[in-house]
Coordinates of C-alpha atoms in Angstrom, one line a residue:
X277 CA -20.0 55.4 13.5
X278 CA -19.6 54.1 17.0
X279 CA -20.8 50.7 16.0
X280 CA -18.3 50.6 13.1
X281 CA -15.5 51.7 15.4
X282 CA -16.3 49.0 17.9
X283 CA -16.5 46.5 15.1
X284 CA -13.0 47.4 13.8
X285 CA -11.7 47.1 17.4
X286 CA -12.9 43.5 17.4
X287 CA -11.0 42.8 14.2
X288 CA -8.0 44.7 15.3
X289 CA -5.9 41.7 16.2
X290 CA -5.1 38.8 13.8
X291 CA -5.7 36.3 16.7
X292 CA -9.2 37.6 17.3
X293 CA -10.0 37.1 13.6
X294 CA -8.8 33.6 13.7
X295 CA -10.8 32.9 16.8
X296 CA -13.9 34.5 15.4
X297 CA -13.7 32.3 12.2
X298 CA -12.5 29.0 13.8
X299 CA -14.4 29.0 17.1
X300 CA -17.9 28.5 15.6
X301 CA -16.6 25.8 13.3
X302 CA -14.8 24.0 16.1
X303 CA -17.8 24.2 18.5
X304 CA -20.2 23.0 15.7
X305 CA -18.1 20.0 14.9
X306 CA -17.6 19.2 18.6
X307 CA -21.4 19.4 19.2
X308 CA -22.2 17.1 16.3
X309 CA -19.6 14.6 17.5
X310 CA -20.5 14.7 21.2
X311 CA -24.3 15.0 20.8
X312 CA -24.3 12.0 18.5
X313 CA -24.8 10.0 21.7
X314 CA -28.3 11.3 22.1
X315 CA -29.4 9.4 19.0
X316 CA -27.6 6.2 19.8
X317 CA -29.5 3.1 18.7
X318 CA -26.7 0.6 19.2
X319 CA -26.2 -0.4 22.8
X320 CA -23.7 -3.0 24.1
X321 CA -25.5 -5.5 26.3
X322 CA -23.7 -8.6 27.8
X323 CA -25.5 -11.8 28.7
X324 CA -24.2 -14.2 31.3
X325 CA -26.4 -17.3 30.9
X326 CA -26.3 -19.8 33.7
X327 CA -29.2 -21.8 32.5
X328 CA -28.6 -22.4 28.8
X329 CA -32.0 -23.9 28.2
X330 CA -34.3 -23.3 25.2
X331 CA -36.4 -21.0 27.3
X332 CA -33.4 -18.9 28.4
X333 CA -32.3 -18.7 24.7
X334 CA -35.8 -17.6 23.8
X335 CA -35.6 -14.8 26.4
X336 CA -32.3 -13.6 25.0
X337 CA -33.7 -13.5 21.5
X338 CA -36.7 -11.5 22.8
X339 CA -34.3 -9.0 24.3
X340 CA -32.3 -8.8 21.1
X341 CA -35.4 -8.0 19.1
X342 CA -35.8 -4.7 21.0
X343 CA -32.3 -3.4 20.1
X344 CA -30.2 -2.9 17.1
X345 CA -28.7 -6.2 15.9
X346 CA -25.1 -7.1 16.8
X347 CA -25.2 -5.4 20.1
X348 CA -25.6 -8.4 22.4
X349 CA -22.6 -10.3 23.6
X350 CA -22.3 -13.5 25.6
X351 CA -19.9 -13.2 28.5
X352 CA -18.6 -15.4 31.3
X353 CA -18.2 -14.7 35.0
X354 CA -15.3 -12.3 34.3
X355 CA -17.6 -9.6 32.9
X356 CA -16.8 -6.8 35.4
X357 CA -13.7 -5.6 33.5
X358 CA -15.9 -5.0 30.4
X359 CA -18.3 -2.9 32.5
X360 CA -15.5 -0.9 34.1
X361 CA -13.9 0.1 30.8
X362 CA -17.1 0.8 28.9
X363 CA -16.9 -2.1 26.5
X364 CA -20.4 -3.1 27.8
X365 CA -23.2 -0.8 28.9
X366 CA -24.8 -3.4 31.0
X367 CA -24.9 -7.2 31.8
X368 CA -27.9 -9.3 32.5
X369 CA -27.5 -12.6 34.4
X370 CA -29.9 -15.4 33.7
X371 CA -30.0 -17.6 36.8
X372 CA -29.6 -21.4 36.9
X373 CA -33.2 -21.9 38.1
X374 CA -34.7 -19.9 35.3
X375 CA -36.5 -22.8 33.5
X376 CA -37.5 -24.6 36.7
X377 CA -39.0 -21.4 38.1
X378 CA -41.1 -20.8 34.9
X379 CA -42.4 -24.3 34.9
X380 CA -43.5 -23.9 38.5
X381 CA -45.1 -20.5 37.8
X382 CA -42.7 -18.7 40.1
X383 CA -41.3 -15.2 39.8
X384 CA -37.7 -15.4 38.6
X385 CA -35.2 -12.5 38.8
X386 CA -32.8 -11.7 36.1
X387 CA -29.9 -9.7 37.6
X388 CA -29.1 -6.4 35.9
X389 CA -25.6 -5.0 36.3
X390 CA -25.0 -1.5 34.9
X391 CA -21.7 0.1 33.8
X392 CA -20.4 3.2 35.6
X393 CA -19.3 4.5 32.2
X394 CA -22.2 6.1 30.4
X395 CA -24.6 5.3 33.2
X396 CA -27.4 7.0 31.2
X397 CA -27.3 4.2 28.6
X398 CA -27.5 1.6 31.4
X399 CA -30.6 3.4 32.7
X400 CA -32.1 3.4 29.2
X401 CA -31.5 -0.3 28.7
X402 CA -33.0 -1.1 32.1
X403 CA -36.1 1.0 31.6
X404 CA -36.8 -0.6 28.1
X405 CA -36.3 -4.2 29.3
X406 CA -38.1 -3.7 32.6
X407 CA -41.1 -2.1 30.8
X408 CA -41.2 -4.8 28.1
X409 CA -41.0 -7.6 30.6
X410 CA -43.7 -6.1 32.8
X411 CA -46.0 -5.8 29.8
X412 CA -45.5 -9.4 28.9
X413 CA -46.4 -10.6 32.4
X414 CA -49.5 -12.8 32.0
X415 CA -48.9 -13.4 28.3
X416 CA -47.8 -16.7 26.7
X417 CA -44.2 -15.5 26.2
X418 CA -42.9 -17.0 29.5
X419 CA -45.3 -20.0 29.9
X420 CA -43.6 -23.3 29.2
X421 CA -47.0 -24.7 28.1
X422 CA -47.5 -21.9 25.5
X423 CA -48.3 -24.4 22.8
X424 CA -51.3 -25.8 24.8
X425 CA -53.2 -22.5 25.0
X426 CA -52.9 -19.0 23.7
X427 CA -53.1 -16.9 26.9
X428 CA -52.5 -17.7 30.5
X429 CA -53.4 -16.1 33.8
X430 CA -51.3 -13.8 35.8
X431 CA -50.1 -16.8 37.8
X432 CA -47.4 -17.1 35.2
X433 CA -45.4 -13.9 35.8
X434 CA -42.7 -12.7 33.5
X435 CA -39.2 -12.4 34.8
X436 CA -38.3 -9.1 36.3
X437 CA -35.0 -7.2 36.2
X438 CA -33.4 -6.7 39.5
X439 CA -30.5 -4.2 39.7
X440 CA -27.5 -6.1 41.2
X441 CA -25.9 -2.9 42.4
X442 CA -27.2 -1.5 45.7
X443 CA -27.6 2.2 44.6
X444 CA -28.8 1.9 41.0
X445 CA -31.7 4.3 40.5
X446 CA -33.3 5.3 37.2
X447 CA -34.5 8.8 37.8
X448 CA -32.6 11.5 35.9
X449 CA -31.9 13.6 38.9
X450 CA -30.0 10.8 40.6
X451 CA -28.2 10.0 37.4
X452 CA -27.0 13.5 36.7
X453 CA -26.4 14.7 40.3
X454 CA -22.8 13.4 40.7
X455 CA -21.7 15.4 37.6
X456 CA -23.7 18.5 38.8
X457 CA -21.8 18.5 42.1
X458 CA -18.5 18.9 40.3
X459 CA -19.4 20.7 37.1
X460 CA -21.0 23.7 38.8
X461 CA -17.8 24.3 40.7
X462 CA -15.7 23.8 37.5
X463 CA -17.7 26.4 35.6
X464 CA -17.5 29.0 38.4
X465 CA -13.8 28.6 38.9
X466 CA -13.0 28.7 35.2
X467 CA -15.3 31.6 34.4
X468 CA -13.9 33.8 37.2
X469 CA -10.3 32.5 37.3
X470 CA -9.5 33.1 33.7
X471 CA -9.9 36.9 34.2
X472 CA -7.8 37.4 37.3
X473 CA -4.3 37.8 35.9
X474 CA -5.3 39.4 32.6
X475 CA -7.4 42.0 34.5
X476 CA -4.4 42.9 36.8
X477 CA -2.2 43.2 33.7
X478 CA -4.6 45.4 31.9
X479 CA -5.1 47.7 34.9
X480 CA -1.3 48.0 35.4
X481 CA -1.5 46.3 38.9
X482 CA 1.2 43.8 38.1
X483 CA 3.6 46.7 37.3
X484 CA 2.7 48.3 40.6
X485 CA 3.3 45.1 42.5
X486 CA 6.7 44.7 40.9
X487 CA 7.6 48.3 41.8
X488 CA 6.6 47.6 45.3
X489 CA 8.8 44.4 45.3
X490 CA 6.0 42.0 45.8
X491 CA 7.2 38.4 45.3
X492 CA 5.8 36.5 42.4
X493 CA 5.1 33.4 44.4
X494 CA 3.2 35.5 47.0
X495 CA 1.1 37.0 44.2
X496 CA 0.5 33.5 42.7
X497 CA -0.4 31.9 45.9
X498 CA -2.8 34.6 46.9
X499 CA -4.6 34.3 43.5
X500 CA -4.7 30.5 43.8
X501 CA -6.0 30.5 47.4
X502 CA -8.7 33.0 46.6
X503 CA -10.0 30.7 43.8
X504 CA -9.5 27.6 46.0
X505 CA -11.6 29.1 48.8
X506 CA -14.3 30.1 46.3
X507 CA -14.4 26.6 44.9
X508 CA -14.5 25.0 48.4
X509 CA -17.3 27.3 49.5
X510 CA -19.3 26.5 46.4
X511 CA -18.6 22.7 46.7
X512 CA -19.9 22.7 50.3
X513 CA -22.9 24.8 49.4
X514 CA -23.8 22.5 46.5
X515 CA -23.2 19.4 48.7
X516 CA -25.5 20.6 51.4
X517 CA -28.2 21.6 48.9
X518 CA -27.9 18.2 47.2
X519 CA -28.1 16.4 50.6
X520 CA -31.5 18.0 51.3
X521 CA -32.6 17.2 47.8
X522 CA -31.8 13.5 48.4
X523 CA -28.4 13.3 46.8
X524 CA -26.6 11.6 49.7
X525 CA -22.9 10.9 49.1
X526 CA -20.5 10.4 52.0
X527 CA -18.6 13.5 52.7
X528 CA -15.4 11.4 53.2
X529 CA -15.8 10.4 49.5
X530 CA -17.0 13.7 48.0
X531 CA -14.6 16.1 49.8
X532 CA -11.2 14.5 48.7
X533 CA -12.4 14.4 45.1
X534 CA -13.7 17.9 45.3
X535 CA -10.5 19.3 46.7
X536 CA -8.2 17.8 44.0
X537 CA -10.7 19.0 41.4
X538 CA -10.6 22.5 42.8
X539 CA -6.8 22.5 42.8
X540 CA -6.6 21.4 39.2
X541 CA -9.2 23.8 37.8
X542 CA -8.0 26.8 39.9
X543 CA -4.5 26.2 38.6
X544 CA -5.8 25.7 35.0
X545 CA -7.8 28.9 35.2
X546 CA -4.7 30.9 36.2
X547 CA -2.7 29.3 33.5
X548 CA -5.2 30.3 30.9
X549 CA -5.3 33.8 32.4
X550 CA -1.5 34.1 32.1
X551 CA -1.6 32.9 28.5
X552 CA -4.4 35.3 27.4
X553 CA -3.4 38.4 25.6
X554 CA -6.7 40.2 26.6
X555 CA -10.0 39.7 28.4
X556 CA -11.8 38.6 25.2
X557 CA -9.4 35.7 24.7
X558 CA -9.5 34.7 28.4
X559 CA -13.3 34.6 28.2
X560 CA -13.1 32.4 25.1
X561 CA -10.7 30.1 27.0
X562 CA -13.1 29.9 29.9
X563 CA -16.2 29.1 27.9
X564 CA -14.4 26.6 25.6
X565 CA -12.9 24.7 28.5
X566 CA -16.2 24.7 30.4
X567 CA -17.9 23.2 27.4
X568 CA -15.2 20.7 26.8
X569 CA -15.3 19.4 30.4
X570 CA -19.1 19.3 30.2
X571 CA -19.0 17.1 27.1
X572 CA -16.2 14.8 28.3
X573 CA -17.6 14.3 31.8
X574 CA -20.0 11.7 30.6
X575 CA -22.8 13.4 32.5
X576 CA -25.3 13.5 29.7
X577 CA -23.6 12.7 26.4
X578 CA -22.4 9.0 26.2
X579 CA -18.6 9.1 25.8
X580 CA -18.4 5.5 24.6
X581 CA -20.2 6.6 21.4
X582 CA -17.3 8.8 20.5
X583 CA -14.5 7.8 18.2
X584 CA -12.0 5.7 20.1
X585 CA -9.3 8.3 20.3
X586 CA -11.8 10.9 21.6
X587 CA -13.1 8.4 24.2
X588 CA -9.5 7.8 25.3
X589 CA -8.9 11.5 25.6
X590 CA -12.1 12.0 27.5
X591 CA -11.2 9.3 30.0
X592 CA -8.1 11.3 31.0
X593 CA -10.0 14.6 31.8
X594 CA -10.5 15.4 35.4
X595 CA -14.3 16.1 34.9
X596 CA -14.7 12.5 33.6
X597 CA -12.6 11.0 36.4
X598 CA -14.5 12.9 39.1
X599 CA -17.9 11.7 37.7
X600 CA -16.6 8.2 37.1
X601 CA -15.2 7.8 40.6
X602 CA -18.4 8.9 42.3
X603 CA -20.6 6.6 40.0
X604 CA -18.3 3.6 40.4
X605 CA -18.3 4.0 44.2
X606 CA -22.1 4.4 44.3
X607 CA -22.8 1.5 42.0
X608 CA -20.2 -1.0 43.0
X609 CA -18.5 0.2 46.1
X610 CA -15.2 0.6 44.3
X611 CA -12.6 2.6 46.1
X612 CA -11.9 6.1 44.8
X613 CA -8.1 5.7 45.5
X614 CA -6.8 5.2 42.0
X615 CA -8.9 8.1 40.6
X616 CA -8.0 10.3 43.5
X617 CA -4.2 9.6 43.1
X618 CA -4.5 10.3 39.3
X619 CA -6.2 13.6 40.0
X620 CA -3.8 14.5 42.8
X621 CA -0.7 14.0 40.6
X622 CA -2.3 15.9 37.7
X623 CA -3.3 18.8 40.1
X624 CA 0.2 19.0 41.5
X625 CA 1.7 19.2 38.0
X626 CA -0.8 21.8 36.9
X627 CA -0.2 23.9 40.1
X628 CA 3.6 23.9 39.4
X629 CA 3.0 25.0 35.8
X630 CA 0.8 27.8 37.0
X631 CA 3.5 29.1 39.4
X632 CA 6.1 29.0 36.6
X633 CA 3.8 31.1 34.4
X634 CA 3.2 33.6 37.2
X635 CA 6.9 33.9 37.6
X636 CA 7.3 34.5 33.9
X637 CA 4.5 37.2 34.1
X638 CA 6.5 39.1 36.8
X639 CA 9.8 38.8 34.8
X640 CA 8.3 40.7 31.8
X641 CA 9.7 44.1 31.2

């Protein structure tokens, strides 16, 4: 009987019924769409060919044979913008001395330039090409005299891919670490923050505060500052732990991004708490937002494989901009200023909305 009673309580509100029915459907569809990136076979690789000889064209055809057709694009010297906006996952640059070096039996380097968007795909491309070229070293594939004999000695080395960016590493920990530094803080703030106002309402504390003439803005600022300090503490703890594990990002870069990220997500958590009718709904808000920010951060699932409108939506989320700003700085030394300003303006707007909802909460009879 007690089980039946608890079950009826779960179905007691129409909104809960809607959430119970729709939430699994929404999460299932979202997972199918987002995790589609794990099975991606079509990559977008650009080629900047400075040699344009038969041997360089042969090398390009060899590269194309290892990936799905139609994914390789010839680019000119203005390829950076395609990497920055995710139109290309990587660019390889064949140097002018490519043919001459092969004829002389010299090692020749093919520059490899990754994209800060969906960096995991860049890593995958690099690992495949680097492995293939290493395996072909000493074979006839890169010997200009291949028609004269079948196999050659190791004196005719295959070209090697050399990452053009100074901080390009292919281990998963380095790839995922920028997102972890921010996502762990986001999850904690959202999971705790969404319960703060709704708990006070359910316990009757807000009514007591109003009777005692506590100001709404004082209440709101206290709630916000508590979450902000929690987020700051977690950020510093994660940063220190990451530093000792080899994840070394300048504090002057990490801290400003972390602060605006904390301001936004603390404000958002309080907004969701004010809008929640009960704790169950606030918990659903917290879990749903955490999953949404995880998927759209580009940390694991490639966001460029999403439909265009969803990729566009993802690019506006703070989780994506935080990860993108760190990666772009690490790979290319690009300033975080534009991403920081975007996050700052968004955080201020969210903070103002949060205060307005707190004020509305205190004005309720």
